[in-house]
Short mmCIF file of C-alpha atoms in Angstrom, two decimals:
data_model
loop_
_atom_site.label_atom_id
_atom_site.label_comp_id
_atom_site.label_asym_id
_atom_site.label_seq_id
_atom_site.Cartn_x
_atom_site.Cartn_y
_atom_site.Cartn_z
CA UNK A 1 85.65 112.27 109.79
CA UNK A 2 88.78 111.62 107.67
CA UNK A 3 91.63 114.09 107.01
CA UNK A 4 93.69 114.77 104.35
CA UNK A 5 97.58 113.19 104.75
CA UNK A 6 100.29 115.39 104.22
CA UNK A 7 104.03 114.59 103.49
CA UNK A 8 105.94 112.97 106.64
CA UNK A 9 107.01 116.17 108.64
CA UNK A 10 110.52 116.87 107.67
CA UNK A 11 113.26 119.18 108.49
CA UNK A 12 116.25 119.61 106.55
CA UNK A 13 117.66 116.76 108.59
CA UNK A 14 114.49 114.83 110.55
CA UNK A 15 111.61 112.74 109.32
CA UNK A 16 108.68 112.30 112.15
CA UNK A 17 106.64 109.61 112.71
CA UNK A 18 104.12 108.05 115.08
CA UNK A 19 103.85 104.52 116.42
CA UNK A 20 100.26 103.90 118.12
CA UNK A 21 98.28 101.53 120.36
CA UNK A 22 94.61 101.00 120.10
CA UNK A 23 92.40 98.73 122.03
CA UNK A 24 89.95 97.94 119.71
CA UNK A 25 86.95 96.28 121.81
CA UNK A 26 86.55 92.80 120.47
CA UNK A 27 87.09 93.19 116.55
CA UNK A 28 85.09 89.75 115.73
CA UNK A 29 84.22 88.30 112.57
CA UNK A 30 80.83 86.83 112.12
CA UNK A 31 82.03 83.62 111.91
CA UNK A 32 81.28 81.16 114.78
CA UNK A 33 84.39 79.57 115.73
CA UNK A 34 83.57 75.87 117.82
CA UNK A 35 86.96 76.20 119.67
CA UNK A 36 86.44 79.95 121.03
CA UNK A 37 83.97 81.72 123.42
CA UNK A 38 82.86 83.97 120.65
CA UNK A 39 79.23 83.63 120.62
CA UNK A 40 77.94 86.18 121.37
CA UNK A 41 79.71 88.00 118.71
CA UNK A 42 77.30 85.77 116.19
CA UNK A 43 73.94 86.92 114.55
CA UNK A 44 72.29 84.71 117.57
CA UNK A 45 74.37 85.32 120.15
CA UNK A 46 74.09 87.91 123.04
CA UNK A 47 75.33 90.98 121.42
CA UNK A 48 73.52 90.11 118.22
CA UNK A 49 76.13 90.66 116.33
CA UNK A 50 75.90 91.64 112.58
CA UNK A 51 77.66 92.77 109.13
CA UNK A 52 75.80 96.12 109.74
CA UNK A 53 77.72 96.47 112.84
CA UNK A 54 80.70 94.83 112.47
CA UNK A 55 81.36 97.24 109.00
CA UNK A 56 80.60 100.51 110.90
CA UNK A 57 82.83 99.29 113.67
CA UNK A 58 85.98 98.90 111.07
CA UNK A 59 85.07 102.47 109.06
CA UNK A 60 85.36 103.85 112.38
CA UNK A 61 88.45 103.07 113.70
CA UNK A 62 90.33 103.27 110.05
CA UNK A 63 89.10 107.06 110.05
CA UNK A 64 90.58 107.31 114.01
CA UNK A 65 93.90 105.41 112.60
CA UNK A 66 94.05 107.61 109.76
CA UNK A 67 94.33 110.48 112.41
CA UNK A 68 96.25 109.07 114.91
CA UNK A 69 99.43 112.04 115.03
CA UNK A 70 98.26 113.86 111.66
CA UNK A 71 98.22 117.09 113.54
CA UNK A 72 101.70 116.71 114.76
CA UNK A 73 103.86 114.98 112.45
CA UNK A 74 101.08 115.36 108.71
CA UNK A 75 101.36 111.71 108.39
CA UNK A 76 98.94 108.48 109.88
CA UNK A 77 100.61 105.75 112.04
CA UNK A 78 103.66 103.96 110.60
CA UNK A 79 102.96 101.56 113.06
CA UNK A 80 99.51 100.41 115.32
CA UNK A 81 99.67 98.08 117.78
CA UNK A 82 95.93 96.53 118.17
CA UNK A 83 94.46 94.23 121.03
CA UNK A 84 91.11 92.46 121.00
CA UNK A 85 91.41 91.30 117.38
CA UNK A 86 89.34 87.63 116.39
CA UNK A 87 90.79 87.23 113.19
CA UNK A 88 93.09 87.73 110.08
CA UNK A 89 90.05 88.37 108.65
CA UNK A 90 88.70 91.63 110.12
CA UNK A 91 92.93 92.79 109.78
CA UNK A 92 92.09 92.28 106.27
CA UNK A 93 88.60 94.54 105.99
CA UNK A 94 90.08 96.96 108.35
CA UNK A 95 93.24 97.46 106.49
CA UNK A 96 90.69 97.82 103.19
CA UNK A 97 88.29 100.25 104.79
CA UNK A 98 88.12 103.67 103.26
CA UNK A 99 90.21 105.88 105.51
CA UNK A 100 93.23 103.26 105.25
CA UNK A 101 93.05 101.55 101.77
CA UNK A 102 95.47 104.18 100.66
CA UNK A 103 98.19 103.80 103.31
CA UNK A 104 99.52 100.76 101.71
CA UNK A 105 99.20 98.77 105.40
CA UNK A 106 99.50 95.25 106.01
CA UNK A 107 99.34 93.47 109.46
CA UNK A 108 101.28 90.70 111.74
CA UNK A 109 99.00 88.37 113.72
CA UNK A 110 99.11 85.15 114.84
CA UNK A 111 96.15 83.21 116.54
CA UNK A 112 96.38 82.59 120.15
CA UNK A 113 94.86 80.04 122.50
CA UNK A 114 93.17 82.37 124.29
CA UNK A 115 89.92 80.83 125.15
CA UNK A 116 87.50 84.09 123.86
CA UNK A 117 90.14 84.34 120.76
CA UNK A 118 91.03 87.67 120.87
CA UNK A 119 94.58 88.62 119.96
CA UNK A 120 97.18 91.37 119.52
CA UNK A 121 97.94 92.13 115.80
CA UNK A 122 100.59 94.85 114.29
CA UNK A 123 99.61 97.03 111.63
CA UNK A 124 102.78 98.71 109.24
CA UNK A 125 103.06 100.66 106.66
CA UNK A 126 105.15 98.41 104.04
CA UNK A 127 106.17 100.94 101.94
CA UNK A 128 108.03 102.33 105.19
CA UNK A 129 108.66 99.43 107.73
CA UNK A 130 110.00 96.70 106.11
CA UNK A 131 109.65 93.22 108.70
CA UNK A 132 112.64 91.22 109.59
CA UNK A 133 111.13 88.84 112.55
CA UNK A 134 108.56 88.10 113.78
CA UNK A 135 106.77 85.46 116.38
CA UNK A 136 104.11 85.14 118.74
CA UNK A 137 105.37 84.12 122.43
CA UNK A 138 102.48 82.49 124.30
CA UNK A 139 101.07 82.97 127.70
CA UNK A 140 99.23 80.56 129.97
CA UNK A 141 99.08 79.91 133.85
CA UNK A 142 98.26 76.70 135.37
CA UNK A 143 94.70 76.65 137.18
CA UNK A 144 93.39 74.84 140.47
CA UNK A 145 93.14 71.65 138.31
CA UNK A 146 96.88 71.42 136.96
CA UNK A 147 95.59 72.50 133.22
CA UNK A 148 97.02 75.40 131.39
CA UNK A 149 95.05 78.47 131.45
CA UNK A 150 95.73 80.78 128.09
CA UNK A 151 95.85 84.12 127.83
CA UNK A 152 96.77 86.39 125.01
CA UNK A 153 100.20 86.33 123.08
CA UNK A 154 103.16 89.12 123.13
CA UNK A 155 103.64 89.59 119.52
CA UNK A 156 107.53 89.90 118.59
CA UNK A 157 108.47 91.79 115.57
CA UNK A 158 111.43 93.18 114.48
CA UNK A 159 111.57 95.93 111.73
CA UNK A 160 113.19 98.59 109.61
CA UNK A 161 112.20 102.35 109.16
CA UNK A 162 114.21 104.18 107.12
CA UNK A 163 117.04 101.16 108.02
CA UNK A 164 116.79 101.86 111.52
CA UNK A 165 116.16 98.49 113.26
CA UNK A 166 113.20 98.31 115.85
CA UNK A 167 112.18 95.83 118.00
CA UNK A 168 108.48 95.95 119.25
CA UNK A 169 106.59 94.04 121.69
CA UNK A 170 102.94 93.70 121.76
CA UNK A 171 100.86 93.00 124.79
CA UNK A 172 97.74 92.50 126.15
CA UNK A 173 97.47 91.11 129.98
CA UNK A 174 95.20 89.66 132.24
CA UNK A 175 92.26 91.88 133.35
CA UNK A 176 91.05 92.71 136.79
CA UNK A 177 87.84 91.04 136.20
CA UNK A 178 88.13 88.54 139.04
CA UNK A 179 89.47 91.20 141.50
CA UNK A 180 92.61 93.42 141.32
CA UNK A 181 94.60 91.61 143.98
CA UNK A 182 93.38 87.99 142.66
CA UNK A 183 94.73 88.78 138.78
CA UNK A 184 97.69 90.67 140.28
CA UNK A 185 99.98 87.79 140.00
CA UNK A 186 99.20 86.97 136.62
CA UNK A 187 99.79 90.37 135.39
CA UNK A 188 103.19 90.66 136.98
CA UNK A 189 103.85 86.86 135.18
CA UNK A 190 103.43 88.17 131.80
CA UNK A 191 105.86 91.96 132.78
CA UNK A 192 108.41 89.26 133.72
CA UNK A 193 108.01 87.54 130.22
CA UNK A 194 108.49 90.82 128.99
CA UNK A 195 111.40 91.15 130.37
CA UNK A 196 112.93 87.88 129.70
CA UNK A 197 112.17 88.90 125.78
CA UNK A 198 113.67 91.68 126.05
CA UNK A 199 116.96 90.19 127.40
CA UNK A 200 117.11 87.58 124.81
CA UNK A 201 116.95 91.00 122.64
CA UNK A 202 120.17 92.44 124.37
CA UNK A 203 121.69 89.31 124.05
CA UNK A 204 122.24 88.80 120.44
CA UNK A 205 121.86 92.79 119.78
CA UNK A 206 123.50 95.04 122.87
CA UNK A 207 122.58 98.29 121.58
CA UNK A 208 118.66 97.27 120.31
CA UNK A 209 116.08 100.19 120.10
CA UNK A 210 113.45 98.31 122.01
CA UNK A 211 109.53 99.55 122.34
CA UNK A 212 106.91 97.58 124.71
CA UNK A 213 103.67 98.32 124.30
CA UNK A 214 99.67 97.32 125.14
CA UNK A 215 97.21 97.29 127.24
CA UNK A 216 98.50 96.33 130.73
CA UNK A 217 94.98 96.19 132.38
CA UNK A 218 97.46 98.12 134.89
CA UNK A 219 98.66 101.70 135.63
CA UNK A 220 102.21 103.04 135.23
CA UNK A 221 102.38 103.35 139.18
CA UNK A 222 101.42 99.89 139.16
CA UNK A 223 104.12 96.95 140.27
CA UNK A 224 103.84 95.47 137.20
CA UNK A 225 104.29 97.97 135.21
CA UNK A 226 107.30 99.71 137.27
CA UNK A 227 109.10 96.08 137.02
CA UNK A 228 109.36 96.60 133.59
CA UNK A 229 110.52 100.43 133.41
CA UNK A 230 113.40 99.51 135.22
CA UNK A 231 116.75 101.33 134.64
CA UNK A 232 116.60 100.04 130.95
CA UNK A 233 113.32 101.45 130.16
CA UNK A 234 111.30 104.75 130.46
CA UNK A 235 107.49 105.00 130.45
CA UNK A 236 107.20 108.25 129.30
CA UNK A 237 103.29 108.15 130.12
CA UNK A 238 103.37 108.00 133.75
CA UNK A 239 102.25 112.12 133.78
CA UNK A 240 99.57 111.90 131.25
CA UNK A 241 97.36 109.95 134.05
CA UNK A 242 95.17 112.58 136.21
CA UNK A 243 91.95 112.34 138.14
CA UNK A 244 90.77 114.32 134.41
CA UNK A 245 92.45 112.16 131.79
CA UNK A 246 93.44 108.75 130.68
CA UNK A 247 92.77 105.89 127.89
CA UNK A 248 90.13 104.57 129.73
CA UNK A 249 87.02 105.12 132.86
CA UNK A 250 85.59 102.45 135.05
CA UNK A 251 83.33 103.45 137.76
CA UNK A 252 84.07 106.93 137.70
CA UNK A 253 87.78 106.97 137.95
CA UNK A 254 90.29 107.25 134.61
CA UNK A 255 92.76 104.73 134.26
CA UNK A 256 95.93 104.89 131.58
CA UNK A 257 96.19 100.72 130.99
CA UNK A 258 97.15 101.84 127.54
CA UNK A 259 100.93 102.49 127.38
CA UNK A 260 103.88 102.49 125.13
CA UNK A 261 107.07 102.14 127.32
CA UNK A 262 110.69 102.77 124.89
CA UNK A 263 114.66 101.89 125.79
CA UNK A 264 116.21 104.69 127.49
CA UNK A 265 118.70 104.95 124.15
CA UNK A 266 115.54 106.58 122.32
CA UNK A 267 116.29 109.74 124.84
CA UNK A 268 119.61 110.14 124.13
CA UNK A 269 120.25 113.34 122.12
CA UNK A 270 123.87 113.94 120.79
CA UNK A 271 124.66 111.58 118.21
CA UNK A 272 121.32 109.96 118.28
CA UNK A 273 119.60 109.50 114.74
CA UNK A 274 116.68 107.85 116.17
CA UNK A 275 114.88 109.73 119.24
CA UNK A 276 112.15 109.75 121.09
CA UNK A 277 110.09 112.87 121.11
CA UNK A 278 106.56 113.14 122.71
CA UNK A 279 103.61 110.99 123.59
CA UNK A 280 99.68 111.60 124.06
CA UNK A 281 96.30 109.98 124.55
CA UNK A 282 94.61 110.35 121.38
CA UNK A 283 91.35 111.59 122.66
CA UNK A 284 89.68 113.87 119.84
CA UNK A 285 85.87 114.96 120.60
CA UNK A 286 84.55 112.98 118.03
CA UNK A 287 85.45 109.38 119.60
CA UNK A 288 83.81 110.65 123.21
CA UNK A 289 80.44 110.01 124.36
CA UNK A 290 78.53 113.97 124.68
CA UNK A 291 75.93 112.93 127.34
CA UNK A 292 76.35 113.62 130.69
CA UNK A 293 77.17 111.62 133.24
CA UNK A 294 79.31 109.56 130.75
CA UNK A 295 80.64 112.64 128.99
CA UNK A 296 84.28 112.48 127.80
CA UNK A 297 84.53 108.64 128.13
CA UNK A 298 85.73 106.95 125.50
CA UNK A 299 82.32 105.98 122.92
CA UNK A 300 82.26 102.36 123.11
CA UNK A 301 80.96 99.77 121.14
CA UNK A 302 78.75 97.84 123.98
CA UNK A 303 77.44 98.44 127.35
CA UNK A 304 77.54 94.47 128.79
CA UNK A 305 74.21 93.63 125.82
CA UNK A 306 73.11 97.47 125.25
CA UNK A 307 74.70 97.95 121.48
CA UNK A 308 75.63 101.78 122.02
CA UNK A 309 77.35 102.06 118.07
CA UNK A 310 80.82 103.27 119.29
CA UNK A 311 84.46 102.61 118.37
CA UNK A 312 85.73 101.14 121.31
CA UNK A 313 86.20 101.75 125.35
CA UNK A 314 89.41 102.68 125.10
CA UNK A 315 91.35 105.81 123.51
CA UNK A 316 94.24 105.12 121.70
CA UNK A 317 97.82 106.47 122.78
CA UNK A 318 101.14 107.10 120.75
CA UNK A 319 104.16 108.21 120.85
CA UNK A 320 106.16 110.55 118.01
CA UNK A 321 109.47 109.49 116.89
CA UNK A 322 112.39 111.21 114.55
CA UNK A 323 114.71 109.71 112.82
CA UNK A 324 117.64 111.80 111.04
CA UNK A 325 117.71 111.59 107.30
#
């Protein structure tokens, strides 16, 4: 499944590299935590969960990591953003699995209060992002009762590549389990937090290369999402969705929930040393499911109890970057 790495794509002047976003489909560890909803991610519990599983789940997403933009820019992910992660401890095997133990990665992750603990987590390469910051900024909302209602953290991090500072933001929102009108609210809640971060950003750095990414559990024509690619911001994913393609199916329709959104100084050209260049859905043959009438979904892990042996329900997406030498 794995391919070789080449060199970073150069030119005499450019070096190319690809920042990612992959939900993972609840990455738990085996271990049954009393103050989390995780178990049925135990031996007992629903999904019967197991080593056996749990270690073909991680050598399958390091070998889709490890090709994440290799065709376009020879070189694996300098950065992955991940949602639906338990634990520092399956960062650690997945970050040791055989398609990545090479890429010298190590991760960012805090644990949130999200009641199923599952978080968002940043993967880097350290020998070519070097952190500066970093912080979790937690999310709740206040249910019928008056208590606080947690969802999943933005992860803050701040960075250098190639001493080019970046600032990424991590997300994960609400879902539209309850009803897409009914979680609309909260969704838009945690685009406004988004933005708020992002203007404490422009406050003590004007000219910051900002990059907001995650799964939105919304679409790019969605309100939440256009909130947040305001005049400041480009989502330069809001063509890749079609009634053919996206990061993710549900009943028959394709939805992209998966984005990476950049500042609009990524696009500028003349005099720029760090630019934006393309983005795609990372949708190779080999992570879909062949059968008809689910073929070309993403392979997933689970159908509700059915273990299917998958990666995950979503594709990954990513975006190409170049920064002049």
């Amino acid at each position: 499944m794995g391919r070789e790495e080449k060199k970073t794509k150069t030119s005499k002047k450019w070096s190319h590299y690809t920042f990612a976003f992959y939900n993972v489909e609840n990455l738990f560890d085996l271990v049954d935590d009393p103050d989390k909803a995780d178990d049925d991610f135990t031996a007992k519990g629903f999904k019967k969960w197991s080593s056996k599983r749990l270690q073909k789940k991680i050598s399958n997403l390091g070998a889709i990591i490890q090709q994440i933009g290799l065709n376009e820019v020879g070189f694996s992910p300098v950065l992955v953003g991940l949602a639906e992660v338990e634990s520092a401890s399956v960062l650690k095997q997945l970050i040791s699995s055989e398609f990545l133990k090479d890429k010298e990665y190590d991760f960012v992750h805090f644990e949130s209060s999200d009641e199923r603990g599952i978080d968002t987590a940043l993967l880097y390469r350290k020998k070519h992002f070097k952190i500066l910051e970093k912080k979790a900024y937690p999310m709740f909302f206040l249910n019928e009762k008056g208590d606080k209602d947690y969802t999943r953290d933005i992860l803050y991090v701040k960075g250098l590549l190639e001493n080019k500072e970046v600032y990424v933001l991590i997300n994960h929102w609400p879902s539209r389990r309850a009803g897409l009108l009914e979680t609309e609210p909260k969704r838009e809640a945690v685009s406004l937090k988004n933005q708020q971060i992002v203007v404490k950003i422009r406050q003590q750095d004007p000219a910051a290369r900002i990059i907001v990414m995650g799964d939105f559990n919304d679409d790019p024509q969605n309100k939440s999402v256009q909130s947040l690619a305001t005049n400041d911001f480009y989502n330069p994913m809001e063509l890749l969705l079609t009634k053919d393609k996206g990061s993710l199916k549900y009943k028959g329709k394709w939805n992209l929930f998966d984005q990476i959104l950049i500042s609009q100084n990524f696009l500028q050209q003349y005099g720029n040393s760090f630019r934006f260049e393309n983005v795609s859905i990372f949708n190779d043959r080999v992570i879909q499911v062949f059968d008809r009438p689910y073929e070309g979904r993403p392979f997933r892990t689970y159908a509700g109890p059915k273990y299917l042996g998958g990666t995950s329900d979503h594709f990954p997406v990513y975006a190409v970057f170049k920064i002049e030498k």
